[in-house]
Coordinates of C-alpha atoms in Angstrom, one line a residue:
M1 CA 156.5 53.4 121.1
S2 CA 154.8 51.2 118.5
I3 CA 151.0 51.0 118.0
Y4 CA 149.6 47.9 116.4
S5 CA 146.3 47.2 114.6
Q6 CA 144.3 44.6 116.5
N7 CA 142.9 43.1 113.3
S8 CA 146.0 42.9 111.1
G9 CA 148.7 42.8 113.7
T10 CA 150.8 45.3 111.6
Q11 CA 152.6 48.3 112.9
I12 CA 150.8 51.4 111.9
Q13 CA 152.7 54.2 113.6
T14 CA 156.2 54.7 115.2
L15 CA 157.1 57.6 117.4
S16 CA 160.7 58.3 118.4
V17 CA 161.3 60.3 121.6
I18 CA 164.5 62.3 121.1
P19 CA 165.5 65.4 123.1
R20 CA 165.5 68.4 120.9
A21 CA 168.8 69.7 122.4
T22 CA 170.6 66.9 120.5
Q23 CA 169.2 68.2 117.2
R24 CA 170.4 71.8 117.4
T25 CA 173.0 72.9 114.9
K26 CA 174.9 76.2 114.6
S27 CA 173.1 78.8 112.6
T28 CA 174.1 82.2 111.4
T29 CA 170.5 83.4 111.1
T30 CA 168.8 85.4 113.7
P31 CA 166.4 83.3 115.7
R32 CA 162.8 84.2 115.4
P33 CA 161.2 85.6 118.5
A34 CA 159.0 83.2 120.4
R35 CA 155.4 83.2 119.3
E36 CA 152.9 83.7 122.0
R37 CA 150.2 81.1 122.0
K38 CA 147.0 81.3 123.8
R39 CA 146.6 78.4 126.3
P40 CA 143.4 76.3 125.9
A41 CA 140.9 77.0 128.6
F42 CA 141.1 73.5 130.1
L43 CA 144.8 74.1 130.7
E44 CA 144.3 77.3 132.6
P45 CA 144.9 76.8 136.4
P46 CA 141.8 77.2 138.6
P47 CA 141.6 80.5 140.6
F48 CA 142.6 78.7 143.8
A49 CA 145.7 77.1 142.3
K50 CA 149.1 78.0 143.6
P51 CA 151.0 80.6 141.5
P52 CA 153.4 79.1 139.0
P53 CA 157.1 79.2 139.7
A54 CA 159.3 81.9 138.2
A55 CA 159.4 81.9 134.5
M56 CA 162.4 80.3 132.8
P57 CA 163.7 81.3 129.4
S58 CA 161.2 80.8 126.6
R59 CA 163.1 78.2 124.5
R60 CA 164.2 76.0 127.4
R61 CA 160.6 76.1 128.7
R62 CA 159.2 74.9 125.4
N63 CA 161.9 72.2 125.0
R64 CA 161.2 70.9 128.5
K65 CA 157.5 70.9 127.9
R66 CA 157.8 69.0 124.6
L67 CA 160.2 66.5 126.3
L68 CA 157.8 65.9 129.3
T69 CA 154.9 65.6 126.9
C70 CA 156.6 62.8 124.9
V71 CA 157.8 61.0 128.0
G72 CA 154.3 61.2 129.5
A73 CA 152.7 59.9 126.3
A74 CA 155.2 57.0 126.3
S75 CA 154.5 56.2 129.9
V76 CA 150.7 56.2 129.4
G77 CA 151.2 53.9 126.4
A78 CA 153.4 51.6 128.4
L79 CA 150.9 51.4 131.2
L80 CA 148.1 50.5 128.8
F81 CA 150.3 48.0 127.0
F82 CA 151.4 46.0 130.1
G83 CA 148.2 46.5 132.2
A84 CA 147.8 47.7 135.7
H85 CA 149.3 44.6 137.3
S86 CA 150.5 42.6 134.4
S87 CA 153.9 41.5 135.4
S88 CA 154.6 37.9 134.4
I89 CA 154.8 35.4 137.2
G90 CA 155.5 31.7 137.5
L91 CA 156.1 29.6 134.4
G92 CA 156.6 31.0 131.0
G93 CA 157.3 34.7 131.6
G94 CA 156.9 37.4 129.1
T95 CA 154.0 39.7 128.2
W96 CA 150.5 38.8 127.2
S97 CA 151.2 39.3 123.6
Q98 CA 154.3 37.1 123.8
H99 CA 152.2 34.4 125.5
Q100 CA 149.7 34.5 122.7
D101 CA 152.4 34.2 120.1
Q102 CA 153.8 31.2 122.0
L103 CA 150.4 29.6 122.4
F104 CA 148.9 30.2 119.0
R105 CA 151.5 31.4 116.5
S106 CA 154.8 29.8 117.1
P107 CA 155.8 27.2 114.5
G108 CA 157.1 24.8 117.2
P109 CA 155.1 23.0 119.9
P110 CA 153.9 25.3 122.7
P111 CA 155.4 25.2 126.1
P112 CA 153.8 22.6 128.4
E113 CA 152.5 25.3 130.8
T114 CA 152.1 29.0 130.6
L115 CA 151.2 31.1 133.6
M116 CA 150.8 34.8 133.6
A117 CA 149.0 37.6 135.5
M118 CA 146.4 39.9 134.0
P119 CA 145.1 43.1 135.5
R120 CA 143.2 42.8 138.7
Q121 CA 140.5 45.3 137.8
T122 CA 140.0 46.4 134.2
S123 CA 137.0 48.4 132.9
E124 CA 135.5 47.7 129.5
A125 CA 136.8 51.0 128.3
D126 CA 140.3 50.1 129.3
L127 CA 140.0 46.6 127.7
S128 CA 138.7 48.2 124.5
F129 CA 141.6 50.6 124.3
A130 CA 144.2 48.1 125.4
R131 CA 143.0 45.6 122.7
R132 CA 143.7 48.3 120.1
L133 CA 147.2 48.6 121.4
L134 CA 148.1 45.0 122.0
P135 CA 149.8 43.3 119.0
N136 CA 147.6 40.2 119.6
R137 CA 146.4 39.7 116.0
H138 CA 143.1 38.0 116.4
H139 CA 143.3 37.3 120.1
S140 CA 142.0 39.1 123.1
P141 CA 142.2 38.5 126.9
P142 CA 140.1 35.6 128.1
Q143 CA 136.4 36.5 128.5
L144 CA 134.7 36.9 131.9
R145 CA 132.6 34.0 133.1
E146 CA 129.2 33.6 131.5
D147 CA 126.3 32.2 133.4
A148 CA 123.4 31.7 130.9
V149 CA 122.9 30.2 127.5
L150 CA 119.9 30.3 125.1
L151 CA 118.8 26.7 124.3
P152 CA 116.5 25.5 121.5
D153 CA 112.7 25.8 122.0
R154 CA 113.2 29.4 123.3
E155 CA 114.5 28.4 126.8
V156 CA 117.3 30.0 128.7
L157 CA 119.5 27.9 131.0
V158 CA 120.8 29.9 134.0
L159 CA 123.6 28.7 136.3
S160 CA 123.8 30.0 139.8
A161 CA 126.5 29.4 142.5
D162 CA 123.8 29.4 145.2
P163 CA 120.4 27.7 145.1
A164 CA 117.3 29.9 144.9
V165 CA 115.1 29.9 147.9
G166 CA 111.5 29.0 147.2
N167 CA 110.0 29.7 143.7
A168 CA 112.5 31.3 141.5
M169 CA 112.0 33.6 138.5
C170 CA 114.2 35.0 135.6
V171 CA 114.1 38.7 134.9
F172 CA 115.1 39.6 131.4
Q173 CA 116.3 42.8 129.8
G174 CA 113.4 45.2 129.6
G175 CA 111.7 43.9 132.7
A176 CA 109.9 40.8 131.4
S177 CA 110.1 37.7 133.6
S178 CA 109.3 34.0 133.5
P179 CA 109.3 31.2 136.2
A180 CA 112.5 29.4 136.7
R181 CA 112.4 25.6 136.9
A182 CA 115.1 24.0 139.1
L183 CA 117.0 21.2 137.3
G184 CA 119.4 20.3 140.1
R185 CA 123.0 20.8 140.9
L186 CA 125.5 20.2 138.1
P187 CA 128.0 17.3 138.9
G188 CA 131.3 19.1 138.2
P189 CA 131.4 22.7 139.2
G190 CA 128.5 22.3 141.6
R191 CA 126.4 25.2 140.3
H192 CA 122.7 25.0 140.3
A193 CA 120.8 25.0 136.9
Y194 CA 117.5 26.7 136.2
L195 CA 115.4 26.6 133.0
C196 CA 113.4 29.7 132.1
P197 CA 111.0 30.1 129.1
L198 CA 111.8 33.1 127.0
P199 CA 109.0 35.6 127.4
G200 CA 107.6 37.4 124.4
S201 CA 108.5 36.9 120.8
E202 CA 111.7 38.8 120.5
Q203 CA 115.1 37.2 120.8
P204 CA 117.0 38.2 124.0
L205 CA 120.0 40.5 123.7
Q206 CA 122.5 41.4 126.4
P207 CA 122.8 40.8 129.3
P208 CA 121.8 37.4 130.7
P209 CA 118.6 37.3 132.9
L210 CA 118.8 37.8 136.6
L211 CA 117.7 34.9 138.8
L212 CA 115.5 36.0 141.7
S213 CA 114.3 33.7 144.5
S214 CA 111.0 34.1 146.3
S215 CA 112.8 35.8 149.1
S216 CA 113.4 38.7 146.7
Y217 CA 109.7 39.5 146.5
S218 CA 106.7 39.2 148.8
S219 CA 106.0 35.6 149.7
S220 CA 102.3 36.3 150.1
A221 CA 101.9 37.4 146.5
A222 CA 102.7 35.8 143.2
P223 CA 105.9 36.9 141.4
P224 CA 105.3 40.1 139.5
A225 CA 104.6 39.9 135.8
T226 CA 107.3 42.4 135.2
A227 CA 110.3 43.4 137.2
P228 CA 113.1 45.9 137.1
A229 CA 115.4 45.2 134.2
P230 CA 119.0 43.9 134.9
A231 CA 121.7 46.5 134.9
P232 CA 123.4 46.9 131.5
A233 CA 126.3 44.6 131.1
A234 CA 129.6 45.1 129.2
D235 CA 129.6 43.7 125.7
F236 CA 131.9 40.8 126.7
H237 CA 129.4 39.5 129.3
K238 CA 126.6 38.2 127.1
L239 CA 123.9 35.6 126.9
L240 CA 125.5 32.7 125.0
N241 CA 123.8 30.8 122.2
W242 CA 123.7 27.0 122.2
N243 CA 123.9 26.9 118.4
D244 CA 127.4 28.4 118.6
S245 CA 130.7 26.8 119.6
L246 CA 131.2 26.9 123.4
V247 CA 132.5 25.0 126.4
F248 CA 129.5 24.0 128.5
D249 CA 130.7 21.8 131.4
S250 CA 133.7 20.4 133.2
A251 CA 134.5 17.4 135.3
P252 CA 137.6 16.9 137.6
L253 CA 138.9 13.3 137.7
P254 CA 140.3 11.5 140.6
G255 CA 143.7 11.3 138.9
G256 CA 143.9 15.1 138.6
D257 CA 142.9 15.6 135.0
L258 CA 140.1 17.9 134.0
L259 CA 137.5 17.0 131.4
L260 CA 136.0 19.9 129.4
F261 CA 132.8 19.3 127.4
A262 CA 132.6 21.6 124.3
K263 CA 130.4 22.0 121.2
G264 CA 132.0 22.8 117.9
T265 CA 135.5 21.3 118.5
N266 CA 135.0 18.0 116.6
S267 CA 132.5 17.7 113.8
R268 CA 133.1 14.0 113.2
Q269 CA 132.2 11.3 115.6
G270 CA 135.1 8.8 115.1
V271 CA 138.1 11.2 115.0
I272 CA 140.3 11.0 118.1
K273 CA 143.2 13.5 118.5
T274 CA 146.0 12.8 120.9
A275 CA 148.8 15.2 122.1
T276 CA 146.8 18.0 120.7
S277 CA 149.2 20.9 120.7
N278 CA 146.7 22.9 118.6
I279 CA 144.2 22.8 121.4
Q280 CA 145.0 24.8 124.5
C281 CA 143.3 24.4 127.8
I282 CA 143.0 27.8 129.4
Y283 CA 142.5 28.4 133.2
S284 CA 141.8 31.9 134.5
R285 CA 141.2 33.1 138.0
D286 CA 138.6 35.8 138.2
S287 CA 139.9 37.3 141.5
D288 CA 143.1 38.6 140.1
G289 CA 143.0 37.7 136.4
T290 CA 145.8 35.1 136.5
V291 CA 145.8 33.0 133.4
A292 CA 147.4 29.6 132.8
S293 CA 147.4 27.3 129.7
S294 CA 148.4 23.8 128.8
P295 CA 148.1 21.7 125.7
A296 CA 145.1 19.3 125.8
T297 CA 145.9 15.6 126.2
T298 CA 143.1 14.2 124.0
S299 CA 140.2 15.5 122.1
A300 CA 137.3 13.4 120.7
Q301 CA 133.7 14.2 120.0
Q302 CA 132.6 16.7 122.6
V303 CA 135.2 15.8 125.2
I304 CA 138.6 17.4 125.8
R305 CA 140.9 16.0 128.4
C306 CA 143.2 18.7 130.0
P307 CA 146.0 18.3 132.5
P308 CA 145.4 19.7 136.0
P309 CA 145.9 23.4 136.5
P310 CA 149.4 24.4 137.7
A311 CA 150.1 24.6 141.4
P312 CA 149.4 28.3 141.9
L313 CA 145.9 27.8 140.6
S314 CA 145.1 24.3 141.9
S315 CA 143.1 25.5 144.9
S316 CA 141.3 28.4 143.3
N317 CA 137.9 29.0 141.7
L318 CA 138.7 29.0 138.0
H319 CA 137.0 29.7 134.8
V320 CA 138.1 27.2 132.2
T321 CA 137.9 27.1 128.4
V322 CA 139.9 26.1 125.3
A323 CA 141.4 27.8 122.3
L324 CA 141.5 25.9 119.0
N325 CA 144.1 26.3 116.2
G326 CA 145.3 29.7 117.3
Q327 CA 141.8 31.2 117.4
E328 CA 140.0 33.1 120.1
P329 CA 139.2 31.1 123.3
L330 CA 135.7 29.6 123.1
P331 CA 133.0 31.2 125.2
S332 CA 132.6 29.1 128.3
L333 CA 130.1 28.2 131.0
A334 CA 132.5 25.8 132.6
T335 CA 134.2 26.5 136.0
Y336 CA 136.5 24.5 138.3
D337 CA 136.3 24.9 142.1
P338 CA 138.2 22.2 144.0
Q339 CA 136.6 23.3 147.3
N340 CA 133.0 22.9 145.9
T341 CA 133.7 19.9 143.7
A342 CA 132.7 16.6 145.2
L343 CA 134.5 13.6 143.7
P344 CA 132.8 10.2 144.1
V345 CA 133.5 8.7 147.5
T346 CA 134.0 5.0 147.1
R347 CA 133.2 2.9 150.1
E348 CA 132.8 -0.4 148.2
R349 CA 133.5 -0.8 144.5
K350 CA 130.4 -2.3 142.8
S351 CA 130.8 -5.1 140.3
I352 CA 128.1 -4.0 137.8
C353 CA 126.5 -0.6 137.4
A354 CA 124.2 0.8 134.8
C355 CA 124.2 4.3 133.2
T356 CA 121.5 5.9 131.1
M357 CA 120.3 9.3 129.9
V358 CA 116.6 10.0 130.7
R359 CA 114.0 12.5 129.9
N360 CA 110.4 12.2 131.0
V361 CA 110.6 8.4 131.6
A362 CA 109.3 8.3 135.2
K363 CA 106.5 5.8 134.4
F364 CA 108.9 3.4 132.7
L365 CA 111.7 3.7 135.3
P366 CA 110.5 1.4 138.2
E367 CA 110.0 -1.7 135.9
W368 CA 113.5 -1.2 134.3
V369 CA 115.3 -0.6 137.6
R370 CA 113.6 -3.3 139.5
Y371 CA 114.3 -5.9 136.8
H372 CA 118.0 -5.1 136.4
A373 CA 118.6 -4.8 140.1
A374 CA 117.2 -8.3 140.5
V375 CA 119.6 -9.8 137.9
G376 CA 122.8 -8.2 139.2
V377 CA 123.0 -4.4 138.6
E378 CA 124.1 -2.9 141.9
K379 CA 124.0 0.8 141.2
F380 CA 122.1 3.0 138.7
F381 CA 123.2 6.4 137.3
L382 CA 120.4 8.5 135.6
Y383 CA 121.6 11.5 133.6
D384 CA 118.5 13.7 133.7
N385 CA 118.1 15.7 130.6
A386 CA 115.7 18.3 132.1
S387 CA 112.8 15.9 132.9
E388 CA 109.4 17.5 133.6
D389 CA 107.7 14.4 135.1
D390 CA 107.9 12.8 138.5
L391 CA 111.4 11.4 138.1
A392 CA 112.5 12.6 141.6
G393 CA 109.5 10.8 143.2
Q394 CA 110.2 7.5 141.5
V395 CA 113.9 7.7 142.4
S396 CA 113.0 8.3 146.0
S397 CA 110.6 5.3 146.0
L398 CA 113.3 3.1 144.5
N399 CA 115.9 4.2 147.0
S400 CA 113.4 3.4 149.8
A401 CA 113.0 0.0 148.4
G402 CA 116.7 -0.6 148.9
I403 CA 117.9 0.0 145.3
D404 CA 120.9 2.4 144.8
V405 CA 119.8 5.0 142.2
S406 CA 121.3 8.4 141.8
T407 CA 120.4 11.3 139.5
V408 CA 122.9 13.5 137.7
A409 CA 121.7 16.8 136.3
W410 CA 122.6 17.0 132.6
P411 CA 120.6 19.7 131.0
W412 CA 122.6 20.0 127.8
T413 CA 120.8 19.4 124.5
K414 CA 121.9 16.6 122.1
T415 CA 125.0 15.6 124.2
Q416 CA 124.3 11.9 124.9
E417 CA 127.8 10.8 124.0
A418 CA 129.3 13.4 126.2
G419 CA 127.1 12.4 129.1
L420 CA 128.1 8.8 128.8
S421 CA 131.8 9.8 128.6
H422 CA 131.2 11.8 131.9
C423 CA 129.6 8.7 133.5
A424 CA 132.4 6.4 132.4
A425 CA 135.2 8.7 133.6
T426 CA 133.8 9.9 136.9
N427 CA 132.6 6.5 138.1
Q428 CA 135.6 4.4 137.4
P429 CA 136.6 4.2 141.1
S430 CA 133.0 3.2 142.0
C431 CA 132.2 0.5 139.4
E432 CA 134.2 -2.2 137.7
W433 CA 131.6 -2.8 134.9
M434 CA 129.1 -0.4 133.5
A435 CA 126.1 -1.3 131.3
F436 CA 125.3 1.5 129.0
M437 CA 121.7 1.2 127.8
D438 CA 118.3 3.0 127.6
V439 CA 115.3 2.5 129.8
D440 CA 113.5 0.6 127.0
E441 CA 116.3 -2.0 126.8
F442 CA 116.3 -5.0 129.0
I443 CA 119.2 -7.6 129.4
F444 CA 117.6 -11.0 129.0
S445 CA 118.5 -14.6 128.4
P446 CA 116.0 -17.3 127.3
N447 CA 117.9 -19.6 129.6
W448 CA 116.7 -17.6 132.6
N449 CA 113.3 -19.1 132.2
E450 CA 114.7 -22.2 134.0
V451 CA 115.6 -20.0 137.0
K452 CA 112.9 -20.0 139.7
K453 CA 113.8 -16.5 141.0
P454 CA 116.3 -13.9 140.0
S455 CA 119.6 -13.4 141.7
K456 CA 122.6 -11.1 141.2
S457 CA 124.7 -14.1 140.0
L458 CA 122.9 -14.0 136.6
L459 CA 124.9 -11.0 135.3
D460 CA 128.0 -11.9 137.3
S461 CA 128.3 -15.0 135.1
V462 CA 128.3 -12.7 132.0
V463 CA 131.2 -10.5 133.1
S464 CA 133.3 -13.5 134.3
V465 CA 135.7 -13.1 131.5
D466 CA 139.5 -12.9 131.0
P467 CA 141.1 -9.7 132.4
E468 CA 142.1 -8.5 128.9
V469 CA 138.4 -8.4 127.9
G470 CA 137.4 -4.8 128.2
Q471 CA 134.0 -4.8 126.5
I472 CA 131.2 -7.3 125.9
F473 CA 128.7 -6.7 123.1
L474 CA 125.1 -7.7 123.5
P475 CA 122.9 -8.0 120.4
C476 CA 119.7 -6.0 120.3
Y477 CA 116.3 -7.4 119.2
D478 CA 113.8 -4.7 118.4
F479 CA 110.1 -5.2 119.5
G480 CA 107.2 -3.6 117.8
P481 CA 103.9 -2.1 119.1
S482 CA 102.4 -5.7 119.4
G483 CA 98.9 -4.4 118.8
Q484 CA 99.0 -1.9 121.6
T485 CA 97.5 1.5 121.0
A486 CA 98.5 3.0 124.4
H487 CA 101.1 2.3 127.1
P488 CA 100.3 -1.2 128.4
Q489 CA 99.1 -1.3 132.0
E490 CA 100.9 -4.5 132.6
G491 CA 104.2 -2.9 131.7
V492 CA 106.7 -3.0 128.8
C493 CA 108.0 -6.6 129.3
Q494 CA 104.6 -8.1 129.5
G495 CA 102.8 -5.8 127.1
Y496 CA 105.1 -6.0 124.0
T497 CA 105.5 -9.5 122.7
C498 CA 106.2 -9.3 118.9
R499 CA 109.6 -8.5 117.5
L500 CA 111.8 -8.5 114.4
M501 CA 113.6 -11.7 113.5
R502 CA 117.2 -10.4 113.2
P503 CA 119.1 -8.3 115.7
E504 CA 119.6 -4.6 115.1
R505 CA 122.7 -2.8 116.6
H506 CA 124.1 -3.7 120.0
K507 CA 124.7 -2.4 123.4
S508 CA 127.7 -3.0 125.7
L509 CA 128.9 -4.0 129.1
V510 CA 132.1 -2.0 129.5
R511 CA 135.0 -2.5 131.9
L512 CA 135.6 1.1 133.0
G513 CA 139.3 0.6 133.6
A514 CA 139.7 -0.4 129.9
V515 CA 138.1 2.8 128.5
A516 CA 140.5 4.9 126.4
D517 CA 141.5 8.3 127.8
S518 CA 139.7 9.9 124.9
L519 CA 136.4 8.5 126.2
A520 CA 135.2 8.3 122.6
N521 CA 132.0 6.3 122.2
S522 CA 129.1 5.8 119.8
V523 CA 126.5 5.3 122.6
H524 CA 126.6 1.6 121.7
H525 CA 130.3 1.0 122.6
F526 CA 133.5 2.7 123.8
T527 CA 137.0 2.9 122.4
L528 CA 139.3 0.8 124.5
K529 CA 142.9 1.3 125.7
P530 CA 145.6 -0.7 123.8
G531 CA 145.9 -4.2 125.1
F532 CA 142.2 -4.7 125.8
Q533 CA 139.8 -6.8 123.7
K534 CA 136.1 -6.8 122.9
M535 CA 133.9 -9.9 122.5
W536 CA 130.4 -10.9 121.7
T537 CA 128.4 -12.9 124.2
T538 CA 125.9 -15.6 123.5
L539 CA 124.7 -15.8 127.1
V540 CA 122.4 -12.8 127.0
R541 CA 120.8 -10.3 124.6
I542 CA 119.0 -7.0 124.7
N543 CA 115.2 -6.9 124.4
H544 CA 114.8 -3.4 122.9
Y545 CA 111.2 -2.2 123.2
K546 CA 111.9 0.4 120.5
Y547 CA 108.7 0.7 118.5
Q548 CA 106.1 1.1 121.2
A549 CA 102.5 2.3 121.0
W550 CA 102.2 5.5 118.9
T551 CA 101.2 7.6 121.9
E552 CA 104.6 6.8 123.4
F553 CA 106.7 6.6 120.2
K554 CA 105.7 10.0 118.9
S555 CA 107.5 11.7 121.8
K556 CA 110.8 10.8 120.1
F557 CA 110.0 13.5 117.4
K558 CA 110.7 16.3 119.9
R559 CA 114.5 15.8 119.8
R560 CA 117.0 13.0 119.9
V561 CA 119.7 13.1 122.5
S562 CA 122.7 11.9 120.4
A563 CA 125.0 14.6 119.1
Y564 CA 125.7 12.8 115.9
V565 CA 122.3 11.4 115.0
A566 CA 119.8 13.6 113.0
D567 CA 116.5 14.4 114.7
W568 CA 113.5 12.5 113.4
T569 CA 112.2 15.7 111.8
D570 CA 115.4 16.4 109.8
P571 CA 115.2 15.1 106.2
V572 CA 118.6 13.5 106.3
N573 CA 119.9 9.9 106.6
L574 CA 116.4 8.5 105.8
Q575 CA 117.8 5.0 105.4
S576 CA 119.7 5.0 108.7
H577 CA 119.3 2.2 111.2
D578 CA 118.6 4.8 113.8
R579 CA 115.3 5.6 112.0
A580 CA 112.1 3.6 112.0
P581 CA 111.8 1.8 108.6
G582 CA 109.1 3.5 106.4
L583 CA 108.6 6.3 108.9
G584 CA 108.8 9.8 107.5
V585 CA 109.9 13.0 109.1
D586 CA 106.5 14.1 110.5
P587 CA 105.0 12.9 113.8
V588 CA 102.0 11.4 112.0
E589 CA 101.0 7.9 112.8
P590 CA 101.5 5.6 109.8
V591 CA 98.7 3.4 108.7
G592 CA 98.9 0.0 110.5
W593 CA 101.5 1.2 113.1
A594 CA 100.1 -1.0 115.9
E595 CA 100.9 -4.2 113.9
S596 CA 104.2 -3.1 112.4
F597 CA 107.6 -4.6 113.1
C598 CA 106.1 -7.9 114.0
E599 CA 107.9 -10.9 112.5
L600 CA 108.1 -13.3 115.4
K601 CA 105.8 -13.7 118.5
D602 CA 108.1 -13.9 121.5
Y603 CA 106.6 -14.5 124.9
T604 CA 109.7 -15.6 126.7
M605 CA 110.3 -12.3 128.5
K606 CA 106.6 -11.9 129.3
K607 CA 106.5 -15.3 131.1
L608 CA 109.8 -14.6 132.9
S609 CA 108.5 -11.3 134.2
E610 CA 105.2 -12.8 135.4
K611 CA 107.0 -15.6 137.2
W612 CA 109.6 -13.4 138.9
F613 CA 107.5 -10.3 139.7
G614 CA 103.8 -11.3 139.2
I615 CA 101.3 -10.7 136.5
G616 CA 100.9 -7.0 135.7
S617 CA 103.8 -6.1 137.9
G618 CA 105.3 -3.8 135.3
G619 CA 102.7 -1.1 135.9
R620 CA 102.7 -1.1 139.7
G621 CA 105.6 1.2 140.4
A622 CA 108.5 0.6 142.8
T623 CA 107.0 -2.1 145.0
T624 CA 109.8 -4.7 144.9
E625 CA 112.1 -4.6 148.0
F626 CA 115.4 -6.3 148.4
N627 CA 116.9 -8.0 151.5
S628 CA 120.5 -7.6 152.8
N629 CA 121.7 -10.3 150.4
G630 CA 120.4 -8.4 147.4
D631 CA 117.6 -10.9 146.7
I632 CA 113.9 -9.9 146.2
A633 CA 112.2 -9.7 149.5
P634 CA 108.5 -10.8 149.8
S635 CA 106.2 -7.9 149.1
P636 CA 102.4 -7.8 150.0
S637 CA 101.8 -6.0 146.7
L638 CA 103.0 -9.0 144.6
P639 CA 100.8 -12.1 144.2

């Protein structure tokens, strides 16, 4: 039996089991009498035990005892080595250590699929001892599912398979608790997300907090300030840290592939990896420990595309993660449950949709949605980055007005590119074209001032292009505060009327069927499949109301949503186009801010909005209604 060091993978001891009877040689010396040895107390039979059988000759008895001891030790070692139920099944075959060598250490490409069984029930003590025996070098069995992660700003995100009833709370180690704010149901695995402030000043240790609903305590009283502490957890079930590398979400695609969203896999934005044999997608089933792995198809930014799990696991609730370059599998919050995963149901494919990431933009939303619905956007996808305002109320009002708006819970910090990749991949069956833009960006054409009232044909003419065109670039013109010191009551389009002369950056209308499998994007545009082209349009532009009144603009200093753009408070890339010219890293209003970024007075959008929607309509909320043809219906709230 060989025992291996987990850290070095080298053999440190070898025991040979050989019957002593084969080692005896003839001897002329008189054998020494057998020495009587006192039996340890724990080996003495209890008083009620059956009497031992008749004694056999001393030497034979000792030889048999030694033989049985060696055989027993070898059996125990074998059981620990292979696990309680670790016979290999399905594809691949072999032991866990052999699989790890195939997956992470073999010089050639790994097998396309590897499927094996791990122990059904294994205590942490067993795992710890087994890890010392396994010749797995730096690898250990896949970790158990995690369900909480520590986010920036001292908040803990907790994921629950079932929604909490009533007011929920988080109970931390030591008994401290805090209220849990519901963020909605995640789109892929379908788990419910809750955000809990971290109580006290100490960093949390293990285990993750417990999520309790109001049904767990008296409904007539407020939640207790302190509650019983969670039971201690094993050291492999821990509260994850967002600052570390981890897999945070997943998304099954209609074609069968599975997208994994991970931090720490690609440090550079523009690098796209294909046929990534050094990245393994790992699927594990918690019920019996079955593990499968396959090489990733593509990897770019925070998105890894994996093939579907093999047939024996295709209908199971799975924990999914990745392993990079032969290293340990990344900690993961991601799951895959085909029975609880709702893929988009496409009744009628829309021509033009819009997708954006939002946080606390409820007061801006009605004007942005009503305007774009009037010019041709048929469906809106809002990726909600843990908003704390009345976003749900505004969305409900817009839906009641006949506009198709849906909200997607996306609580992950600085993952805008990943969110847009998710939107592009999961909505390909629902939309032909997708406009990727923010709620302070409005598609506009000066030629529309000749149009008496808006219609959906306005944007249809923009996307009426050759089939090989997969992306249309729209130049962005940045507007300044225009003398405003607070959010204009008449709305954005009518309140900000002074801009820079030259365009800065661009946004895109993207044909979703043309997006590359890697889903790589820079927020402004996507990488396309071979054979598709991109083009600039002169028909429309983007009015970007970027530099608004300081009371609104300073909220940008909290945190930016892009994964590859420095926050405003980080003293890096100070000359970047993503920053405001002349603005430092502190949220302090510069002198003359209200009159900044004003090179050209531009009233064309203001006049258009007043003609189509009425003077001051931008601050009225969701009052515009649409008839069955998609045109604006008369509303008593509009002049």
